[in-house]
XYZ file of C-alpha atoms in Angstrom:
560
model
C 0.000 0.000 0.000
C 1.311 3.431 -1.003
C 1.425 5.778 2.023
C 3.412 8.545 0.334
C 2.306 12.092 1.173
C 2.829 14.571 -1.689
C 2.619 18.332 -1.176
C 0.407 20.342 -3.507
C 2.799 23.286 -3.256
C 5.511 23.649 -5.829
C 5.908 22.885 -9.512
C 5.602 19.403 -10.989
C 7.801 20.434 -13.909
C 10.536 21.705 -11.605
C 10.337 18.462 -9.620
C 11.035 16.430 -12.760
C 13.816 18.831 -13.781
C 15.448 18.634 -10.346
C 15.245 14.833 -10.205
C 16.845 14.294 -13.601
C 19.421 17.054 -13.173
C 20.389 15.778 -9.705
C 21.226 12.256 -10.824
C 23.148 13.489 -13.872
C 25.089 15.899 -11.648
C 25.873 13.255 -9.013
C 27.048 10.747 -11.620
C 29.168 13.340 -13.411
C 30.893 14.263 -10.147
C 31.398 10.597 -9.284
C 33.098 9.716 -12.578
C 35.474 12.701 -12.808
C 38.479 11.150 -10.983
C 38.455 8.198 -13.378
C 39.598 10.412 -16.233
C 41.902 12.548 -14.075
C 43.814 10.019 -11.968
C 46.875 10.435 -14.163
C 46.660 14.194 -13.719
C 46.225 13.877 -9.951
C 49.321 11.669 -9.785
C 51.423 14.404 -11.361
C 49.622 17.373 -9.789
C 49.668 16.209 -6.174
C 52.691 13.858 -6.308
C 50.421 11.403 -4.572
C 51.209 7.975 -3.196
C 49.314 4.846 -4.178
C 47.196 5.092 -1.033
C 46.416 8.752 -1.682
C 45.327 8.058 -5.243
C 43.117 5.245 -4.011
C 41.484 7.455 -1.362
C 40.613 10.114 -3.952
C 38.654 7.527 -5.921
C 37.229 5.420 -3.087
C 36.193 8.058 -0.543
C 33.443 9.356 -2.845
C 31.820 5.936 -3.111
C 32.207 5.343 0.629
C 29.932 8.313 1.305
C 27.284 6.610 -0.785
C 27.520 3.012 0.370
C 27.791 3.867 4.083
C 24.816 6.229 4.240
C 22.498 5.616 1.279
C 19.950 3.578 3.244
C 19.750 6.251 5.933
C 19.462 9.060 3.366
C 16.425 7.359 1.846
C 14.923 6.886 5.310
C 15.529 10.515 6.290
C 13.774 11.627 3.127
C 10.794 9.424 3.936
C 10.606 10.753 7.499
C 11.323 14.461 7.124
C 10.666 15.264 3.486
C 12.686 14.553 0.362
C 12.877 18.191 -0.674
C 15.109 18.976 2.310
C 17.466 16.165 1.368
C 17.537 17.362 -2.245
C 18.491 20.891 -1.187
C 20.982 19.654 1.412
C 22.634 17.229 -0.991
C 22.920 19.895 -3.683
C 24.493 22.311 -1.189
C 27.051 19.708 -0.120
C 27.942 19.103 -3.764
C 28.544 22.852 -4.111
C 30.868 22.839 -1.085
C 32.680 19.678 -2.155
C 33.161 20.900 -5.714
C 34.548 24.251 -4.529
C 37.013 22.423 -2.273
C 37.991 20.113 -5.141
C 38.562 23.066 -7.458
C 40.979 24.748 -5.043
C 42.697 21.593 -3.720
C 46.494 21.702 -3.763
C 47.359 18.574 -1.776
C 46.284 14.954 -1.760
C 44.787 15.210 1.724
C 42.736 18.262 0.823
C 41.442 16.561 -2.320
C 40.460 13.460 -0.346
C 38.458 15.607 2.088
C 36.819 17.453 -0.809
C 35.805 14.181 -2.449
C 34.353 12.939 0.835
C 32.110 16.017 1.035
C 30.973 15.814 -2.568
C 30.435 12.059 -2.174
C 28.094 12.492 0.798
C 26.164 15.158 -1.096
C 25.860 12.929 -4.147
C 24.825 10.064 -1.888
C 21.798 12.141 -0.912
C 20.942 12.992 -4.510
C 21.021 9.491 -6.000
C 17.939 8.066 -4.209
C 15.999 11.247 -3.388
C 15.292 12.630 -6.854
C 13.874 9.356 -8.140
C 11.660 8.979 -5.074
C 10.304 12.504 -5.561
C 9.194 12.038 -9.164
C 7.949 8.493 -8.619
C 5.677 9.839 -5.885
C 3.924 12.142 -8.351
C 1.914 9.347 -9.967
C 0.218 6.088 -8.981
C 0.209 4.840 -12.569
C 2.686 1.974 -12.665
C 3.275 2.231 -16.392
C 4.149 5.893 -16.090
C 6.388 5.148 -13.114
C 8.286 2.655 -15.221
C 8.867 5.312 -17.866
C 10.032 7.697 -15.126
C 12.505 5.084 -13.899
C 13.790 4.563 -17.442
C 14.222 8.304 -17.975
C 15.992 8.690 -14.623
C 18.336 5.826 -15.553
C 19.014 7.541 -18.864
C 20.128 10.732 -17.108
C 22.258 8.624 -14.771
C 24.034 7.137 -17.786
C 24.240 10.564 -19.436
C 26.165 11.886 -16.435
C 28.641 9.039 -16.779
C 29.202 9.972 -20.429
C 29.482 13.702 -19.780
C 32.098 13.321 -17.054
C 35.137 12.116 -19.046
C 34.394 14.517 -21.883
C 33.998 17.460 -19.516
C 37.106 16.715 -17.456
C 39.398 16.265 -20.443
C 38.035 19.155 -22.494
C 38.425 21.626 -19.642
C 41.999 20.492 -19.130
C 42.735 20.898 -22.813
C 41.162 24.329 -23.275
C 41.681 26.065 -19.931
C 45.180 24.972 -18.924
C 47.731 27.788 -18.937
C 51.237 28.215 -17.613
C 49.812 29.308 -14.256
C 46.465 27.469 -14.045
C 45.408 23.828 -14.207
C 42.446 23.490 -16.546
C 40.973 20.427 -14.856
C 39.868 22.680 -11.988
C 37.322 24.274 -14.323
C 35.524 20.909 -14.331
C 34.689 21.363 -10.664
C 33.710 25.007 -11.107
C 31.189 23.823 -13.708
C 29.911 21.304 -11.152
C 29.558 24.203 -8.692
C 27.512 26.214 -11.187
C 25.181 23.319 -12.021
C 24.773 22.417 -8.339
C 23.837 26.028 -7.507
C 21.252 25.885 -10.294
C 19.926 22.673 -8.766
C 19.644 24.334 -5.340
C 17.592 27.125 -6.890
C 15.322 24.710 -8.763
C 14.898 22.509 -5.695
C 13.168 25.270 -3.743
C 10.352 25.200 -6.298
C 9.782 21.429 -6.255
C 6.908 19.500 -4.728
C 7.894 17.828 -1.478
C 6.956 14.271 -0.574
C 7.456 11.873 2.310
C 6.428 8.403 3.453
C 6.810 8.379 7.245
C 4.345 5.597 8.065
C 6.104 2.680 9.735
C 9.556 4.205 9.220
C 12.015 4.624 12.097
C 15.661 5.618 12.367
C 18.107 2.857 13.231
C 20.903 4.970 14.698
C 22.894 2.099 16.282
C 22.756 0.208 13.004
C 23.854 3.238 10.971
C 26.728 4.076 13.327
C 28.143 0.547 13.508
C 27.732 -0.025 9.757
C 29.345 3.255 8.683
C 32.218 3.150 11.166
C 32.867 -0.533 10.456
C 33.122 0.119 6.713
C 35.322 3.174 7.244
C 37.698 1.272 9.552
C 38.013 -1.674 7.165
C 38.508 0.613 4.172
C 41.104 2.669 6.052
C 43.053 -0.491 6.847
C 42.951 -1.715 3.258
C 43.987 1.602 1.719
C 46.757 2.085 4.280
C 48.083 -1.338 3.303
C 48.672 -0.009 -0.229
C 51.748 1.894 1.001
C 52.483 0.346 4.397
C 51.781 -3.358 3.886
C 49.416 -5.647 5.767
C 51.820 -6.076 8.677
C 51.649 -2.418 9.665
C 50.141 -1.797 13.121
C 47.583 0.705 11.830
C 46.381 -1.800 9.258
C 45.946 -4.572 11.812
C 44.125 -2.297 14.264
C 41.897 -0.994 11.470
C 40.822 -4.474 10.467
C 40.199 -5.540 14.065
C 38.083 -2.454 14.794
C 36.229 -2.799 11.500
C 35.469 -6.476 12.118
C 34.210 -5.810 15.647
C 31.966 -2.977 14.482
C 30.502 -4.996 11.602
C 29.818 -7.921 13.956
C 28.119 -5.444 16.277
C 26.083 -4.218 13.296
C 24.798 -7.741 12.638
C 23.860 -8.171 16.322
C 22.092 -4.791 16.368
C 20.168 -5.494 13.156
C 18.974 -8.907 14.346
C 17.470 -7.288 17.449
C 16.155 -4.070 15.916
C 12.380 -3.745 15.315
C 13.154 -1.427 12.364
C 16.508 -2.598 10.990
C 18.543 -0.561 8.569
C 19.169 -3.783 6.638
C 16.774 -6.730 6.789
C 19.196 -9.610 7.322
C 16.410 -12.160 6.919
C 16.690 -11.583 3.176
C 19.971 -13.470 3.196
C 18.192 -16.633 4.342
C 16.982 -16.757 0.741
C 19.703 -18.680 -1.136
C 18.986 -17.057 -4.468
C 18.970 -13.555 -3.023
C 22.249 -14.262 -1.218
C 23.822 -15.463 -4.453
C 22.581 -12.307 -6.159
C 24.142 -10.163 -3.436
C 27.475 -11.960 -3.749
C 27.354 -11.455 -7.500
C 26.578 -7.751 -7.047
C 29.652 -7.208 -4.857
C 32.108 -9.341 -6.834
C 30.841 -8.284 -10.255
C 30.959 -4.571 -9.588
C 34.367 -5.018 -7.975
C 35.536 -6.561 -11.266
C 34.145 -3.660 -13.311
C 35.537 -0.863 -11.120
C 38.903 -2.602 -10.693
C 39.225 -2.660 -14.490
C 38.147 0.990 -14.774
C 40.578 2.146 -12.076
C 43.421 0.155 -13.626
C 42.696 1.745 -16.985
C 42.783 5.268 -15.554
C 46.234 4.617 -14.042
C 47.844 2.550 -16.779
C 46.709 4.760 -19.655
C 46.925 8.157 -17.971
C 49.763 7.933 -15.456
C 51.948 5.132 -16.836
C 51.479 5.124 -20.611
C 51.202 8.940 -20.588
C 48.428 9.004 -23.170
C 47.065 12.451 -24.049
C 44.381 13.771 -21.724
C 41.808 13.856 -24.486
C 42.548 10.214 -25.354
C 41.845 9.136 -21.766
C 38.518 10.963 -21.966
C 37.606 9.248 -25.222
C 38.397 5.836 -23.753
C 36.149 6.466 -20.768
C 33.320 7.406 -23.111
C 33.626 3.896 -24.558
C 33.313 2.528 -21.007
C 30.388 4.705 -19.911
C 28.642 5.309 -23.218
C 27.056 1.869 -23.767
C 24.990 2.166 -20.567
C 23.379 5.300 -22.030
C 23.009 4.047 -25.601
C 21.825 0.544 -24.735
C 19.470 1.562 -21.910
C 16.260 0.996 -23.955
C 17.480 -2.403 -25.206
C 18.530 -3.557 -21.754
C 15.190 -2.453 -20.324
C 13.368 -4.407 -23.033
C 15.455 -7.519 -22.386
C 14.819 -7.343 -18.634
C 11.074 -6.993 -19.209
C 10.610 -9.539 -21.975
C 13.445 -12.030 -21.612
C 15.273 -13.386 -18.589
C 17.135 -10.908 -16.375
C 19.317 -13.811 -15.215
C 20.610 -14.447 -18.725
C 21.108 -10.722 -19.309
C 23.208 -10.656 -16.131
C 25.220 -13.717 -17.183
C 25.934 -12.200 -20.592
C 27.022 -8.926 -18.985
C 29.544 -10.618 -16.723
C 30.829 -12.645 -19.671
C 31.521 -9.403 -21.566
C 33.333 -7.936 -18.547
C 35.409 -11.116 -18.174
C 36.467 -11.142 -21.829
C 37.401 -7.453 -21.668
C 39.468 -7.898 -18.503
C 41.322 -10.946 -19.837
C 42.032 -9.062 -23.058
C 43.400 -6.043 -21.178
C 45.591 -8.276 -18.993
C 47.429 -9.365 -22.145
C 48.555 -5.805 -22.951
C 52.094 -4.586 -22.347
C 51.225 -2.148 -19.582
C 53.310 0.678 -18.150
C 55.141 1.384 -21.393
C 54.349 4.523 -23.444
C 53.495 3.951 -27.078
C 56.697 5.724 -28.144
C 58.716 3.014 -26.381
C 56.820 -0.012 -27.661
C 53.631 0.014 -25.608
C 50.148 -0.219 -27.143
C 48.664 2.833 -28.820
C 45.692 4.337 -27.003
C 43.430 3.192 -29.860
C 44.244 -0.434 -28.999
C 42.226 0.015 -25.814
C 39.000 0.933 -27.602
C 37.712 -2.564 -28.417
C 38.229 -4.179 -24.977
C 36.915 -1.107 -23.160
C 33.831 -1.105 -25.389
C 33.233 -4.723 -24.357
C 33.691 -3.660 -20.733
C 31.114 -0.903 -21.189
C 28.620 -3.247 -22.847
C 29.085 -5.688 -19.998
C 28.338 -3.008 -17.437
C 25.298 -1.847 -19.395
C 23.874 -5.368 -19.269
C 24.601 -5.943 -15.572
C 23.695 -2.581 -13.999
C 19.924 -2.977 -14.179
C 19.634 -6.741 -14.320
C 21.325 -7.179 -10.922
C 18.345 -5.521 -9.236
C 15.877 -7.340 -11.467
C 17.297 -10.726 -10.494
C 17.265 -9.750 -6.814
C 13.642 -8.628 -6.630
C 12.417 -11.608 -8.620
C 13.576 -13.939 -5.861
C 11.833 -12.385 -2.860
C 8.258 -12.033 -1.676
C 6.349 -8.965 -2.955
C 6.422 -7.214 0.429
C 10.253 -7.509 0.460
C 10.835 -5.972 -2.964
C 11.674 -2.478 -1.672
C 14.190 -3.703 0.913
C 15.655 -6.230 -1.557
C 16.250 -3.467 -4.092
C 17.848 -1.182 -1.495
C 20.043 -3.999 -0.162
C 21.171 -4.929 -3.657
C 22.064 -1.289 -4.256
C 24.248 -1.331 -1.138
C 25.953 -4.527 -2.289
C 26.546 -3.073 -5.739
C 28.003 0.136 -4.320
C 30.185 -1.882 -1.941
C 31.626 -3.622 -4.987
C 32.237 -0.226 -6.593
C 34.137 0.837 -3.479
C 36.227 -2.325 -3.295
C 37.269 -2.177 -6.960
C 39.836 0.633 -6.716
C 40.807 -0.270 -3.133
C 41.657 -3.927 -3.698
C 42.988 -3.135 -7.153
C 45.424 -0.653 -5.632
C 46.560 -3.079 -2.942
C 47.312 -5.736 -5.541
C 48.910 -3.474 -8.133
C 51.054 -1.345 -5.849
C 52.109 -4.285 -3.674
C 53.146 -6.487 -6.594
C 54.604 -3.517 -8.452
C 56.587 -2.430 -5.406
C 57.961 -5.928 -4.875
C 59.014 -6.271 -8.506
C 60.503 -2.779 -8.559
C 62.461 -3.515 -5.383
C 64.339 -6.310 -7.133
C 65.408 -3.966 -9.939
C 66.086 -0.601 -8.334
C 69.001 -1.884 -6.276
C 70.818 -3.105 -9.358
C 70.238 0.175 -11.190
C 71.537 2.277 -8.310
C 74.509 -0.029 -7.696
C 75.358 0.129 -11.390
C 75.321 3.917 -11.130
C 78.095 3.648 -8.484
C 75.997 4.922 -5.567
C 77.172 3.967 -2.062
C 75.550 0.937 -0.437
C 73.753 3.004 2.231
C 72.312 5.281 -0.442
C 71.163 2.256 -2.432
C 69.499 0.796 0.677
C 67.652 4.022 1.457
C 66.499 4.821 -2.067
C 65.350 1.244 -2.638
C 62.589 1.878 -0.072
C 60.939 4.541 -2.257
C 57.870 3.008 -3.984
C 57.704 3.087 -7.793
C 54.936 5.689 -7.913
C 57.144 8.018 -5.859
C 59.798 7.970 -8.571
C 57.184 8.621 -11.246
C 55.052 11.328 -9.652
C 57.518 13.004 -7.303
C 61.041 12.687 -8.688
C 62.162 16.103 -7.498
C 60.733 15.466 -4.044
C 62.542 12.127 -3.751
C 65.847 13.672 -4.816
C 65.352 16.669 -2.522
C 64.611 14.512 0.503
C 67.567 12.237 -0.274
C 70.003 15.127 -0.607
C 68.736 16.678 2.651
C 69.264 13.405 4.506
C 72.763 12.984 3.086
C 73.651 16.562 4.050
C 72.264 16.027 7.554
C 74.527 13.003 7.951
C 77.552 15.296 7.621
C 78.577 14.501 4.051
C 80.470 17.281 2.217
C 78.352 19.364 -0.128
C 80.485 18.277 -3.060
C 79.618 14.641 -2.344
C 75.936 15.490 -2.055
C 76.001 17.327 -5.377
C 77.772 14.383 -6.989
C 75.132 11.907 -5.801
C 72.320 14.152 -6.987
C 73.993 14.580 -10.380
C 74.316 10.812 -10.694
C 70.642 10.275 -9.987
C 69.585 13.053 -12.369
C 71.739 11.668 -15.159
C 69.306 10.962 -18.035
C 70.423 7.333 -18.333
C 69.957 6.638 -14.618
C 66.674 8.525 -14.410
C 65.346 6.772 -17.504
C 66.302 3.356 -16.139
C 64.659 4.010 -12.772
C 61.436 5.404 -14.186
C 61.296 2.724 -16.873
C 61.609 0.030 -14.204
C 58.906 1.759 -12.121
C 56.542 1.940 -15.099
C 57.094 -1.702 -15.990
C 56.675 -2.888 -12.388
C 53.398 -1.033 -11.874
C 52.223 -2.105 -15.317
C 52.800 -5.718 -14.328
C 50.892 -5.132 -11.083
C 47.892 -3.667 -12.873
C 48.042 -6.480 -15.409
C 47.445 -8.823 -12.483
C 44.493 -6.672 -11.397
C 42.940 -7.064 -14.860
C 43.452 -10.812 -14.602
C 41.810 -10.917 -11.159
C 38.921 -8.820 -12.493
C 38.475 -11.293 -15.343
C 38.419 -14.235 -12.942
C 35.953 -12.423 -10.660
C 33.613 -11.679 -13.567
C 33.847 -15.297 -14.724
C 32.903 -16.500 -11.244
C 29.914 -14.159 -11.294
C 28.779 -15.427 -14.692
C 28.852 -18.990 -13.326
C 27.121 -18.061 -10.055
C 24.213 -16.446 -11.891
C 23.483 -19.815 -13.474
C 22.946 -21.239 -9.978
C 20.238 -18.721 -9.099
C 16.787 -20.315 -8.938
C 14.405 -20.510 -11.830
C 12.156 -17.801 -10.424
C 14.787 -15.317 -11.616
C 13.590 -16.161 -15.121
C 10.300 -14.366 -14.440
C 10.493 -10.949 -16.123
C 10.231 -7.866 -13.932
C 6.770 -6.337 -14.210
C 5.872 -2.671 -14.214
C 4.269 -3.143 -10.789
C 7.512 -4.538 -9.373
C 9.562 -1.759 -10.899
C 7.231 0.802 -9.392
C 7.602 -0.789 -5.972
C 11.336 -0.107 -6.058
C 10.713 3.556 -5.364
C 7.298 3.450 -3.685
């Protein structure tokens, strides 16, 4: 039964405009770092962990709070959440535009991620509440999904074009991307004041203990994993982070089992088919995002492809979801969402295996693949995502009782977003750990061959490969300061610095760093391919009820 209360004040047209603009804005903001990771590496001289945080912290704001954002909108009015989310996007985008350090950029992305986390569910709920006609609601959902995909397409084009056309000797053009986000978000704030509010407070209650334990548990576990990118899994902070995260997530399960109004209905997981679908959502979206993150680093930062080329490649990843949206919707309605999901994961697996065969970390001028060689596998990756994005939810809701459809959809969304978060995080741990280990076996020989003293070789061998690539001057400056502090004569210090800056030595070190990280990311592609293959197989084990097409009534219930 629909208990939604819709205000008669405000404009219906502005409500539709705000809903569609909000999701396009949130998705555009979300996808920007994918095209700019190479730029951030150079701009901020960031470490592997820092680069991972920039990408992952945005998604964390969504996955940790999205269930509560939807609940707050139901309880206190969705219009307030729409305005508040838009305002946070303004603040986060301003901070991103003026960021000068990795830490500042991470904080900025956290703010913009929380704001976007409010926008994703609220706009759709507002427009879906305007009609009780299930057929019209289905068309609203399809249009909303189209604007979601449009934002993903706009993002790489916007970020690369601004860098190309607004970069000067004294200004970094990519910052204009975030100023455009600011302008659009301010427009959204203005429009939002004229929208029709809605709420659905009946039977809804806040689950504060559940939200606190869930969010803090995820944050602690993610902190530990990202810290391990640079520090290793044996580091004390990493161990403590995992212990705290595990305890909090166990506490979350205990709280939810006892709560009369749980944030997450754990009884859903007693359904074997739903549990399989949830596992597939996490692992499958991990595979997709791990491949996307690897592409942004290997093409932009390692292969040094032109900025515009990186943007074009990400259009091939994001574009199919927009172009194929009507076809995918038709297949989900009239065929089997399970087979659509299986086909999607098969496409992702083929793309990832194909990319793992590339010679990564080597610019085209030195024998690496041209940027155009990436088009075909990335197009397959994009098609795979287009097929899986909607069918994951369709499979989930087709395996639960009608009264559980809303919670099943929301839970599947959390699982999918968790996979999105884990993609860059686990991908970074694998790539930078393997790359660092491989680089460590080579750097010592290069430095010894350059006639550096043994203690200098030992110290410099501890610098990770990304440090040599993104912060050469900083590494050399810190090394020379340490040598000077040890009492070495200035002439000796200058001689060591000159040796390191010799073109042959510098080229050998950076070439080894590129190749080592390229090998690490090649392994990430391989893991992504295996993960997608596992998902394709697991979908075949989901019960036959998943072959029942999703009806318009069921689709409408997703946002009721």
